[in-house]
Amino acid sequence: MSPAPIPITIRLQQADFDVAAEIAALARGRADVGAVVTFSGICRGGEGGEAITALTLEHYPGMAEAEIRRHVDEAVARWPLTGVTVIHRHGRLVPGDNIVLVVTASAHRQAAFLGAEFLMDYLKANAPFWKREERPQGAATWVEAHHRDDAALTRWKDS
Amino acid sequence: MSPAPIPITIRLQQADFDVAAEIAALARGRADVGAVVTFSGICRGGEGGEAITALTLEHYPGMAEAEIRRHVDEAVARWPLTGVTVIHRHGRLVPGDNIVLVVTASAHRQAAFLGAEFLMDYLKANAPFWKREERPQGAATWVEAHHRDDAALTRWKDS
Amino acid sequence: MKVLYFAWVRERVGKAEEVIEPPASVTTVGELMQWLAGRGEEYALAFAKPVIRAAIDHIHVKPDAPIAGAREIAFFPPMTGG
Amino acid sequence: MKVLYFAWVRERVGKAEEVIEPPASVTTVGELMQWLAGRGEEYALAFAKPVIRAAIDHIHVKPDAPIAGAREIAFFPPMTGG
């Protein structure tokens, strides 16, 4: 018997998101959800002492949805999740703005935590998004990828 | 230089909580928060095929707050968190009701995830709360502690 | 010395708290549990299971912990919060 | 064959997408990058760094991936989303 399909939502949007509404969408009216984990990524105002005034997120439409969907499907195959929501914003954001939301629901806490961490690690390293930072002085610069984000993925490799 | 104190909120209450408001309390107006993780524990309607109609949570006032505070302080010492909120409900709850909320904020995602998982593992095994389940037939019974919850703690031991 | 009972320990003893005066020969938490178990049928039932946990002044303790100086000792089943 | 450019690859090339017709001798993603790099100064600049990633029809690929049958090939820097 293959498991029943679970609610999966993936949205790329300029608009902000509502964490409480997304939690409710996965938990309301369900008696099998015992644990909901959310991860909110937020635009910070600086990095290593250097101020950032804004962040522009460019993405690859079509591939971004497909790449996120592949990883959500993998998370659902690996852990007994009852629902997954991923929302990634694009466009120009300022410090304090939400960037990304991952919500995972499950009967128990471990699956929900692992699913959310797995998805965030893969979003950081594999989802086709690029950040450009604006600073008080000087031109905007593209953020360089962190080695630590690739390193984070080794945790999820089989064997 | 000792680190600046961070916002820590611990509440034991009968009332429900508002996840969005608790996230905002740790992130709004701050330029150093890049990651917020929430864990919501929710009353399920059954366990292993047996229906549950309600859950009553008894706690040890005074010790519950102190025990949670000790573990929040340990989490803050272990990871660079910028804020922590723990809310645990008590009294009678029905399936779908929120039971517990942990919110952790940090500059980066890893500390926020680890802090939240650590706190949930310790809340499950060490915080003085006891659950009594009501079923459609028969008397209410006290939930037995799970060995897996004690096992989960071994992950956080030093060395 | 104030003693508190929670969950099914409370239900079996039939009260949530009481003030007790154990003899001087009772020096540890484990000895106190044995002494309490001898106070009557309801106590014997409450303290029959070896799984009972204890806390002194809000700190988890093991059966060999000394009770000298304790203001408040609590007995309860393994915790099931979260 | 449609080619897309993102982030600083797009900025250096000076366009977001174009249709190209590489010679038959260009069979892999890596060879296509070399061929593109020879199309002018802006391409040479865009493809100078070895870190550039590629995707064929929305799937990440390595430089040795064959381009035969590809509808859409994208070039971009390492991703920085999330």
Short mmCIF file of C-alpha atoms in Angstrom, two decimals:
data_model
loop_
_atom_site.label_atom_id
_atom_site.label_comp_id
_atom_site.label_asym_id
_atom_site.label_seq_id
_atom_site.Cartn_x
_atom_site.Cartn_y
_atom_site.Cartn_z
CA MET A 1 0.00 0.00 0.00
CA SER A 2 1.49 3.31 -1.01
CA PRO A 3 1.02 6.11 1.50
CA ALA A 4 -1.78 8.63 0.94
CA PRO A 5 -0.67 11.87 -0.69
CA ILE A 6 0.12 14.61 1.78
CA PRO A 7 -0.43 18.36 1.38
CA ILE A 8 2.60 19.91 -0.29
CA THR A 9 2.72 23.62 -1.04
CA ILE A 10 5.57 25.36 -2.86
CA ARG A 11 5.31 29.05 -3.61
CA LEU A 12 7.80 31.55 -5.05
CA GLN A 13 6.48 35.04 -4.54
CA GLN A 14 7.39 38.66 -3.99
CA ALA A 15 4.78 39.03 -1.26
CA ASP A 16 5.43 38.32 2.41
CA PHE A 17 4.10 35.16 4.06
CA ASP A 18 2.07 34.49 7.21
CA VAL A 19 3.68 31.80 9.35
CA ALA A 20 0.60 31.25 11.51
CA ALA A 21 -1.61 30.75 8.45
CA GLU A 22 0.84 28.23 6.98
CA ILE A 23 1.01 26.27 10.24
CA ALA A 24 -2.79 26.23 10.42
CA ALA A 25 -2.99 24.99 6.83
CA LEU A 26 -1.01 21.88 7.79
CA ALA A 27 -2.47 21.28 11.26
CA ARG A 28 -6.05 22.55 11.42
CA GLY A 29 -8.69 19.84 11.47
CA ARG A 30 -6.17 17.03 11.56
CA ALA A 31 -5.89 14.58 14.43
CA ASP A 32 -2.64 12.99 13.21
CA VAL A 33 -0.36 16.02 13.45
CA GLY A 34 1.54 16.16 16.73
CA ALA A 35 4.51 18.31 15.71
CA VAL A 36 4.96 21.32 13.42
CA VAL A 37 8.38 22.85 12.83
CA THR A 38 8.84 26.16 11.04
CA PHE A 39 12.01 27.78 9.79
CA SER A 40 11.88 31.47 8.89
CA GLY A 41 14.89 32.98 7.13
CA ILE A 42 15.06 36.72 7.66
CA CYS A 43 17.12 39.45 5.94
CA ARG A 44 19.81 40.63 8.34
CA GLY A 45 21.16 44.18 8.48
CA GLY A 46 24.79 43.23 8.24
CA GLU A 47 27.41 40.55 8.00
CA GLY A 48 30.78 40.60 9.74
CA GLY A 49 30.39 44.23 10.80
CA GLU A 50 29.45 45.48 7.31
CA ALA A 51 26.00 47.02 7.01
CA ILE A 52 23.53 45.85 4.38
CA THR A 53 20.73 48.19 3.31
CA ALA A 54 18.86 45.81 1.01
CA LEU A 55 18.94 42.39 -0.58
CA THR A 56 17.70 41.52 -4.06
CA LEU A 57 16.85 37.89 -4.74
CA GLU A 58 17.02 36.69 -8.33
CA HIS A 59 15.72 33.23 -9.16
CA TYR A 60 15.32 30.86 -12.09
CA PRO A 61 11.56 30.50 -12.60
CA GLY A 62 10.54 26.97 -13.41
CA MET A 63 13.73 25.37 -12.19
CA ALA A 64 13.38 26.83 -8.69
CA GLU A 65 9.95 25.23 -8.23
CA ALA A 66 11.15 21.95 -9.76
CA GLU A 67 14.29 21.79 -7.61
CA ILE A 68 12.38 22.54 -4.41
CA ARG A 69 9.73 19.96 -5.35
CA ARG A 70 12.38 17.28 -5.88
CA HIS A 71 13.77 17.91 -2.42
CA VAL A 72 10.35 18.01 -0.79
CA ASP A 73 9.58 14.66 -2.41
CA GLU A 74 12.84 13.29 -1.07
CA ALA A 75 12.05 14.57 2.44
CA VAL A 76 8.61 12.96 2.28
CA ALA A 77 10.22 9.67 1.21
CA ARG A 78 12.76 9.80 4.04
CA TRP A 79 10.59 10.81 6.99
CA PRO A 80 6.94 10.22 7.93
CA LEU A 81 5.80 13.79 7.26
CA THR A 82 2.10 14.69 7.12
CA GLY A 83 2.60 17.97 5.23
CA VAL A 84 5.27 20.32 3.87
CA THR A 85 5.16 23.98 2.85
CA VAL A 86 8.04 25.92 1.29
CA ILE A 87 7.72 29.60 0.41
CA HIS A 88 10.67 31.53 -1.02
CA ARG A 89 10.43 35.23 -1.74
CA HIS A 90 12.19 37.01 -4.59
CA GLY A 91 12.74 40.66 -5.47
CA ARG A 92 14.09 43.44 -3.26
CA LEU A 93 13.98 42.97 0.50
CA VAL A 94 15.22 45.10 3.38
CA PRO A 95 16.62 44.04 6.77
CA GLY A 96 13.93 42.45 8.90
CA ASP A 97 11.98 41.17 5.90
CA ASN A 98 11.18 37.49 5.63
CA ILE A 99 13.07 35.60 2.90
CA VAL A 100 12.10 31.96 3.17
CA LEU A 101 9.72 29.75 5.11
CA VAL A 102 9.79 25.98 5.55
CA VAL A 103 7.00 24.26 7.49
CA THR A 104 7.01 20.54 8.20
CA ALA A 105 4.32 18.59 10.03
CA SER A 106 4.45 15.07 11.43
CA ALA A 107 3.02 12.86 14.16
CA HIS A 108 6.27 13.19 16.13
CA ARG A 109 8.93 15.83 16.55
CA GLN A 110 11.97 14.09 15.10
CA ALA A 111 10.60 13.75 11.55
CA ALA A 112 9.42 17.36 11.56
CA PHE A 113 12.82 18.67 12.70
CA LEU A 114 14.82 16.49 10.31
CA GLY A 115 12.59 17.31 7.34
CA ALA A 116 12.90 21.06 7.94
CA GLU A 117 16.67 20.94 8.38
CA PHE A 118 17.15 18.79 5.31
CA LEU A 119 15.04 21.16 3.20
CA MET A 120 16.85 24.26 4.43
CA ASP A 121 20.27 22.72 3.80
CA TYR A 122 19.26 21.85 0.24
CA LEU A 123 17.54 25.16 -0.40
CA LYS A 124 20.72 26.98 0.61
CA ALA A 125 23.00 24.93 -1.60
CA ASN A 126 20.86 23.77 -4.54
CA ALA A 127 17.84 25.99 -5.14
CA PRO A 128 18.54 28.43 -7.99
CA PHE A 129 18.38 31.71 -6.11
CA TRP A 130 21.04 34.40 -5.99
CA LYS A 131 21.35 37.23 -3.49
CA ARG A 132 22.72 40.66 -4.28
CA GLU A 133 23.49 42.93 -1.35
CA GLU A 134 23.25 46.71 -1.30
CA ARG A 135 25.51 48.59 1.09
CA PRO A 136 25.47 52.18 2.36
CA GLN A 137 28.46 52.99 0.16
CA GLY A 138 29.45 51.45 -3.13
CA ALA A 139 27.81 49.22 -5.69
CA ALA A 140 25.67 46.19 -4.94
CA THR A 141 27.60 42.92 -4.82
CA TRP A 142 26.54 39.33 -5.35
CA VAL A 143 26.77 37.21 -2.23
CA GLU A 144 29.34 34.44 -2.50
CA ALA A 145 28.31 30.90 -1.68
CA HIS A 146 29.48 29.58 1.67
CA HIS A 147 31.55 26.43 1.84
CA ARG A 148 29.70 25.66 5.06
CA ASP A 149 26.47 25.33 3.08
CA ASP A 150 27.97 22.62 0.87
CA ALA A 151 29.50 21.00 3.94
CA ALA A 152 26.08 20.93 5.61
CA LEU A 153 24.84 18.59 2.88
CA THR A 154 27.26 15.79 3.71
CA ARG A 155 25.05 15.03 6.71
CA TRP A 156 22.23 13.86 4.44
CA LYS A 157 24.20 11.60 2.11
CA ASP A 158 23.38 7.92 2.21
CA SER A 159 25.80 5.43 3.74
CA MET B 1 33.46 40.41 27.74
CA SER B 2 30.36 38.48 28.68
CA PRO B 3 27.67 38.42 26.01
CA ALA B 4 24.74 40.81 26.26
CA PRO B 5 21.63 39.30 27.81
CA ILE B 6 19.16 38.02 25.24
CA PRO B 7 15.37 38.00 25.47
CA ILE B 8 14.19 34.83 27.21
CA THR B 9 10.51 34.19 27.81
CA ILE B 10 9.13 31.18 29.70
CA ARG B 11 5.42 30.91 30.27
CA LEU B 12 3.28 28.14 31.72
CA GLN B 13 -0.33 28.87 30.99
CA GLN B 14 -3.75 27.39 30.33
CA ALA B 15 -4.38 29.79 27.44
CA ASP B 16 -3.40 29.08 23.86
CA PHE B 17 -0.39 30.83 22.29
CA ASP B 18 0.12 32.80 19.08
CA VAL B 19 3.12 31.52 17.14
CA ALA B 20 3.31 34.55 14.84
CA ALA B 21 3.33 36.95 17.80
CA GLU B 22 6.09 34.97 19.50
CA ILE B 23 8.22 34.96 16.34
CA ALA B 24 7.70 38.71 15.98
CA ALA B 25 8.70 39.26 19.60
CA LEU B 26 12.12 37.75 18.88
CA ALA B 27 12.68 39.13 15.37
CA ARG B 28 10.90 42.47 14.97
CA GLY B 29 13.16 45.49 14.91
CA ARG B 30 16.34 43.41 15.07
CA ALA B 31 18.93 43.40 12.32
CA ASP B 32 20.93 40.50 13.77
CA VAL B 33 18.28 37.76 13.52
CA GLY B 34 18.57 35.72 10.34
CA ALA B 35 16.87 32.51 11.41
CA VAL B 36 13.86 31.69 13.58
CA VAL B 37 12.82 28.11 14.29
CA THR B 38 9.54 27.21 15.96
CA PHE B 39 8.35 23.90 17.28
CA SER B 40 4.66 23.50 18.02
CA GLY B 41 3.53 20.39 19.86
CA ILE B 42 -0.11 19.60 19.19
CA CYS B 43 -2.58 17.22 20.89
CA ARG B 44 -3.23 14.30 18.57
CA GLY B 45 -6.50 12.43 18.36
CA GLY B 46 -5.02 9.00 18.82
CA GLU B 47 -1.98 6.85 19.33
CA GLY B 48 -1.45 3.44 17.79
CA GLY B 49 -5.04 3.20 16.55
CA GLU B 50 -6.57 4.09 19.92
CA ALA B 51 -8.63 7.26 19.95
CA ILE B 52 -7.98 9.99 22.51
CA THR B 53 -10.75 12.44 23.33
CA ALA B 54 -8.82 14.76 25.63
CA LEU B 55 -5.51 15.26 27.36
CA THR B 56 -5.01 16.77 30.80
CA LEU B 57 -1.61 18.20 31.60
CA GLU B 58 -0.58 18.39 35.24
CA HIS B 59 2.60 20.24 36.16
CA TYR B 60 4.73 21.12 39.15
CA PRO B 61 4.50 24.91 39.48
CA GLY B 62 7.80 26.48 40.41
CA MET B 63 9.90 23.51 39.43
CA ALA B 64 8.58 23.50 35.85
CA GLU B 65 9.67 27.09 35.25
CA ALA B 66 13.02 26.48 37.00
CA GLU B 67 13.74 23.32 35.03
CA ILE B 68 12.89 24.95 31.70
CA ARG B 69 14.98 27.99 32.61
CA ARG B 70 18.01 25.82 33.39
CA HIS B 71 17.78 24.19 29.98
CA VAL B 72 17.22 27.48 28.18
CA ASP B 73 20.33 28.84 29.90
CA GLU B 74 22.27 25.77 28.78
CA ALA B 75 21.05 26.19 25.19
CA VAL B 76 22.11 29.84 25.24
CA ALA B 77 25.54 28.82 26.54
CA ARG B 78 25.95 26.16 23.83
CA TRP B 79 24.76 28.01 20.73
CA PRO B 80 24.83 31.68 19.65
CA LEU B 81 21.11 32.29 20.10
CA THR B 82 19.64 35.80 20.02
CA GLY B 83 16.41 34.89 21.78
CA VAL B 84 14.41 31.95 23.18
CA THR B 85 10.74 31.55 24.03
CA VAL B 86 9.17 28.47 25.65
CA ILE B 87 5.44 28.26 26.35
CA HIS B 88 3.92 25.11 27.86
CA ARG B 89 0.20 24.81 28.38
CA HIS B 90 -1.45 22.93 31.26
CA GLY B 91 -5.00 21.86 32.00
CA ARG B 92 -7.41 20.01 29.74
CA LEU B 93 -6.79 20.02 25.99
CA VAL B 94 -8.55 18.33 23.09
CA PRO B 95 -7.14 16.97 19.83
CA GLY B 96 -5.89 19.80 17.63
CA ASP B 97 -5.05 22.04 20.59
CA ASN B 98 -1.55 23.41 20.98
CA ILE B 99 0.46 21.94 23.88
CA VAL B 100 3.93 23.45 23.72
CA LEU B 101 5.84 26.07 21.76
CA VAL B 102 9.59 26.55 21.49
CA VAL B 103 10.96 29.48 19.49
CA THR B 104 14.68 30.01 18.94
CA ALA B 105 16.30 32.89 17.05
CA SER B 106 19.86 33.25 15.82
CA ALA B 107 21.95 34.88 13.10
CA HIS B 108 22.21 31.53 11.30
CA ARG B 109 20.02 28.51 10.90
CA GLN B 110 22.15 25.82 12.57
CA ALA B 111 22.09 27.36 16.06
CA ALA B 112 18.34 27.98 15.84
CA PHE B 113 17.61 24.37 14.82
CA LEU B 114 19.95 22.83 17.40
CA GLY B 115 18.67 25.04 20.20
CA ALA B 116 15.04 24.13 19.48
CA GLU B 117 15.74 20.39 19.22
CA PHE B 118 17.79 20.39 22.41
CA LEU B 119 15.03 22.19 24.31
CA MET B 120 12.31 19.88 23.03
CA ASP B 121 14.31 16.78 23.91
CA TYR B 122 14.83 18.07 27.45
CA LEU B 123 11.27 19.28 27.86
CA LYS B 124 10.01 15.82 26.95
CA ALA B 125 12.26 13.98 29.37
CA ASN B 126 12.94 16.40 32.24
CA ALA B 127 10.26 19.06 32.57
CA PRO B 128 7.81 18.12 35.36
CA PHE B 129 4.65 17.69 33.32
CA TRP B 130 2.39 14.64 33.24
CA LYS B 131 -0.20 13.82 30.63
CA ARG B 132 -3.43 11.97 31.34
CA GLU B 133 -5.42 10.73 28.36
CA GLU B 134 -9.17 10.38 28.14
CA ARG B 135 -10.57 7.75 25.77
CA PRO B 136 -14.05 7.17 24.36
CA GLN B 137 -14.49 4.20 26.68
CA GLY B 138 -12.98 3.62 30.08
CA ALA B 139 -11.18 5.70 32.65
CA ALA B 140 -8.49 8.24 31.91
CA THR B 141 -4.96 6.83 32.05
CA TRP B 142 -1.60 8.45 32.68
CA VAL B 143 0.71 8.40 29.67
CA GLU B 144 3.80 6.30 30.20
CA ALA B 145 7.18 7.85 29.51
CA HIS B 146 8.81 6.73 26.29
CA HIS B 147 12.24 5.17 26.34
CA ARG B 148 12.92 6.93 23.05
CA ASP B 149 12.65 10.27 24.85
CA ASP B 150 15.41 9.33 27.25
CA ALA B 151 17.41 7.92 24.35
CA ALA B 152 17.04 11.23 22.49
CA LEU B 153 19.03 12.93 25.25
CA THR B 154 22.19 10.94 24.68
CA ARG B 155 22.79 13.09 21.60
CA TRP B 156 23.39 16.15 23.76
CA LYS B 157 25.80 14.66 26.29
CA ASP B 158 29.31 16.03 26.29
CA SER B 159 32.17 14.02 24.82
CA MET C 1 9.44 18.93 55.74
CA LYS C 2 6.94 19.52 52.96
CA VAL C 3 6.27 16.66 50.57
CA LEU C 4 4.45 16.99 47.21
CA TYR C 5 2.92 14.26 45.06
CA PHE C 6 2.08 14.50 41.36
CA ALA C 7 0.12 12.53 38.74
CA TRP C 8 -0.59 8.92 39.72
CA VAL C 9 1.56 9.19 42.84
CA ARG C 10 -0.78 11.96 43.99
CA GLU C 11 -3.86 9.92 43.06
CA ARG C 12 -2.68 6.82 44.96
CA VAL C 13 -1.57 8.68 48.08
CA GLY C 14 -4.85 10.57 47.95
CA LYS C 15 -3.41 14.02 48.56
CA ALA C 16 -1.29 16.57 46.71
CA GLU C 17 0.93 17.58 49.60
CA GLU C 18 1.54 17.15 53.30
CA VAL C 19 4.03 17.99 56.04
CA ILE C 20 5.92 15.00 57.42
CA GLU C 21 8.42 14.40 60.19
CA PRO C 22 10.45 11.29 59.35
CA PRO C 23 12.73 9.87 62.06
CA ALA C 24 16.39 10.89 62.11
CA SER C 25 17.37 7.48 60.74
CA VAL C 26 15.84 8.46 57.38
CA THR C 27 18.65 10.37 55.66
CA THR C 28 18.25 9.83 51.90
CA VAL C 29 15.50 10.18 49.33
CA GLY C 30 15.41 6.39 48.91
CA GLU C 31 15.04 5.85 52.64
CA LEU C 32 12.30 8.46 52.73
CA MET C 33 10.41 6.60 49.99
CA GLN C 34 10.69 3.36 51.98
CA TRP C 35 9.49 5.11 55.12
CA LEU C 36 6.55 6.67 53.27
CA ALA C 37 5.64 3.27 51.78
CA GLY C 38 5.24 1.96 55.31
CA ARG C 39 2.69 4.61 56.30
CA GLY C 40 -0.35 2.73 54.98
CA GLU C 41 -1.89 0.88 52.09
CA GLU C 42 -2.32 3.93 49.85
CA TYR C 43 1.35 4.86 50.35
CA ALA C 44 2.49 1.29 49.79
CA LEU C 45 0.58 1.30 46.49
CA ALA C 46 1.95 4.70 45.47
CA PHE C 47 5.56 3.79 46.18
CA ALA C 48 5.45 0.19 44.96
CA LYS C 49 6.81 1.00 41.52
CA PRO C 50 10.55 1.59 41.35
CA VAL C 51 10.15 4.15 38.59
CA ILE C 52 9.17 7.02 40.89
CA ARG C 53 11.28 10.13 40.48
CA ALA C 54 12.10 12.73 43.10
CA ALA C 55 13.07 16.37 43.29
CA ILE C 56 14.45 18.36 46.20
CA ASP C 57 13.70 22.06 46.09
CA HIS C 58 12.91 21.89 42.35
CA ILE C 59 16.03 19.92 41.36
CA HIS C 60 15.86 16.32 40.10
CA VAL C 61 17.67 13.98 42.52
CA LYS C 62 18.56 10.29 42.71
CA PRO C 63 17.54 7.96 45.58
CA ASP C 64 20.93 8.35 47.29
CA ALA C 65 20.55 12.13 47.61
CA PRO C 66 20.60 13.32 51.25
CA ILE C 67 17.40 14.98 52.48
CA ALA C 68 19.07 17.08 55.16
CA GLY C 69 18.18 20.75 54.69
CA ALA C 70 15.45 20.06 52.14
CA ARG C 71 12.50 22.45 52.26
CA GLU C 72 10.33 20.66 49.69
CA ILE C 73 10.57 17.13 48.38
CA ALA C 74 8.41 16.02 45.44
CA PHE C 75 7.61 12.52 44.19
CA PHE C 76 6.22 11.85 40.71
CA PRO C 77 6.21 9.43 37.78
CA PRO C 78 8.62 9.83 34.85
CA MET C 79 7.74 13.08 33.07
CA THR C 80 5.60 13.12 29.94
CA GLY C 81 5.54 16.78 28.96
CA GLY C 82 6.39 18.48 25.72
CA MET D 1 19.10 25.83 -28.25
CA LYS D 2 17.98 28.33 -25.63
CA VAL D 3 20.57 29.53 -23.14
CA LEU D 4 19.79 31.42 -19.92
CA TYR D 5 22.15 33.43 -17.70
CA PHE D 6 21.59 34.41 -14.09
CA ALA D 7 23.09 36.74 -11.48
CA TRP D 8 26.61 37.96 -12.32
CA VAL D 9 26.84 35.65 -15.33
CA ARG D 10 23.81 37.50 -16.75
CA GLU D 11 25.31 40.88 -15.88
CA ARG D 12 28.63 40.10 -17.54
CA VAL D 13 27.14 38.60 -20.69
CA GLY D 14 24.78 41.56 -20.83
CA LYS D 15 21.61 39.57 -21.52
CA ALA D 16 19.32 37.18 -19.68
CA GLU D 17 18.82 34.71 -22.51
CA GLU D 18 19.53 34.01 -26.15
CA VAL D 19 19.23 31.31 -28.77
CA ILE D 20 22.54 29.83 -29.90
CA GLU D 21 23.65 27.32 -32.51
CA PRO D 22 26.96 25.83 -31.42
CA PRO D 23 28.89 23.68 -33.93
CA ALA D 24 28.43 19.91 -33.83
CA SER D 25 31.88 19.55 -32.24
CA VAL D 26 30.49 21.04 -29.03
CA THR D 27 28.93 18.05 -27.27
CA THR D 28 29.20 18.68 -23.50
CA VAL D 29 28.30 21.47 -21.10
CA GLY D 30 31.98 22.16 -20.48
CA GLU D 31 32.68 22.44 -24.20
CA LEU D 32 29.69 24.75 -24.57
CA MET D 33 31.10 27.02 -21.86
CA GLN D 34 34.44 27.15 -23.67
CA TRP D 35 32.69 27.90 -26.93
CA LEU D 36 30.64 30.65 -25.32
CA ALA D 37 33.76 32.13 -23.72
CA GLY D 38 35.20 32.58 -27.22
CA ARG D 39 32.26 34.64 -28.46
CA GLY D 40 33.57 37.98 -27.21
CA GLU D 41 35.03 39.91 -24.31
CA GLU D 42 31.82 39.96 -22.27
CA TYR D 43 31.47 36.18 -22.60
CA ALA D 44 35.16 35.63 -21.83
CA LEU D 45 34.64 37.67 -18.62
CA ALA D 46 31.45 35.84 -17.70
CA PHE D 47 32.94 32.39 -18.18
CA ALA D 48 36.44 33.12 -16.81
CA LYS D 49 35.64 31.79 -13.35
CA PRO D 50 35.61 28.01 -13.00
CA VAL D 51 32.84 28.15 -10.39
CA ILE D 52 30.02 28.57 -12.90
CA ARG D 53 27.22 26.01 -12.51
CA ALA D 54 24.94 24.71 -15.23
CA ALA D 55 21.49 23.17 -15.52
CA ILE D 56 19.89 21.39 -18.46
CA ASP D 57 16.11 21.55 -18.57
CA HIS D 58 15.98 22.52 -14.87
CA ILE D 59 18.34 19.78 -13.63
CA HIS D 60 21.79 20.56 -12.21
CA VAL D 61 24.51 19.01 -14.40
CA LYS D 62 28.28 18.70 -14.36
CA PRO D 63 30.59 19.95 -17.17
CA ASP D 64 30.82 16.48 -18.69
CA ALA D 65 27.03 16.26 -19.23
CA PRO D 66 26.07 15.88 -22.92
CA ILE D 67 24.03 18.71 -24.40
CA ALA D 68 22.33 16.62 -27.09
CA GLY D 69 18.56 16.99 -26.86
CA ALA D 70 18.69 19.90 -24.39
CA ARG D 71 15.90 22.44 -24.81
CA GLU D 72 17.19 24.95 -22.26
CA ILE D 73 20.65 25.30 -20.76
CA ALA D 74 21.26 27.74 -17.90
CA PHE D 75 24.53 29.10 -16.51
CA PHE D 76 24.78 30.73 -13.13
CA PRO D 77 27.01 31.24 -10.08
CA PRO D 78 26.82 28.93 -7.05
CA MET D 79 23.39 29.38 -5.47
CA THR D 80 22.87 31.63 -2.46
CA GLY D 81 19.19 31.18 -1.67
CA GLY D 82 17.48 30.22 1.54
#
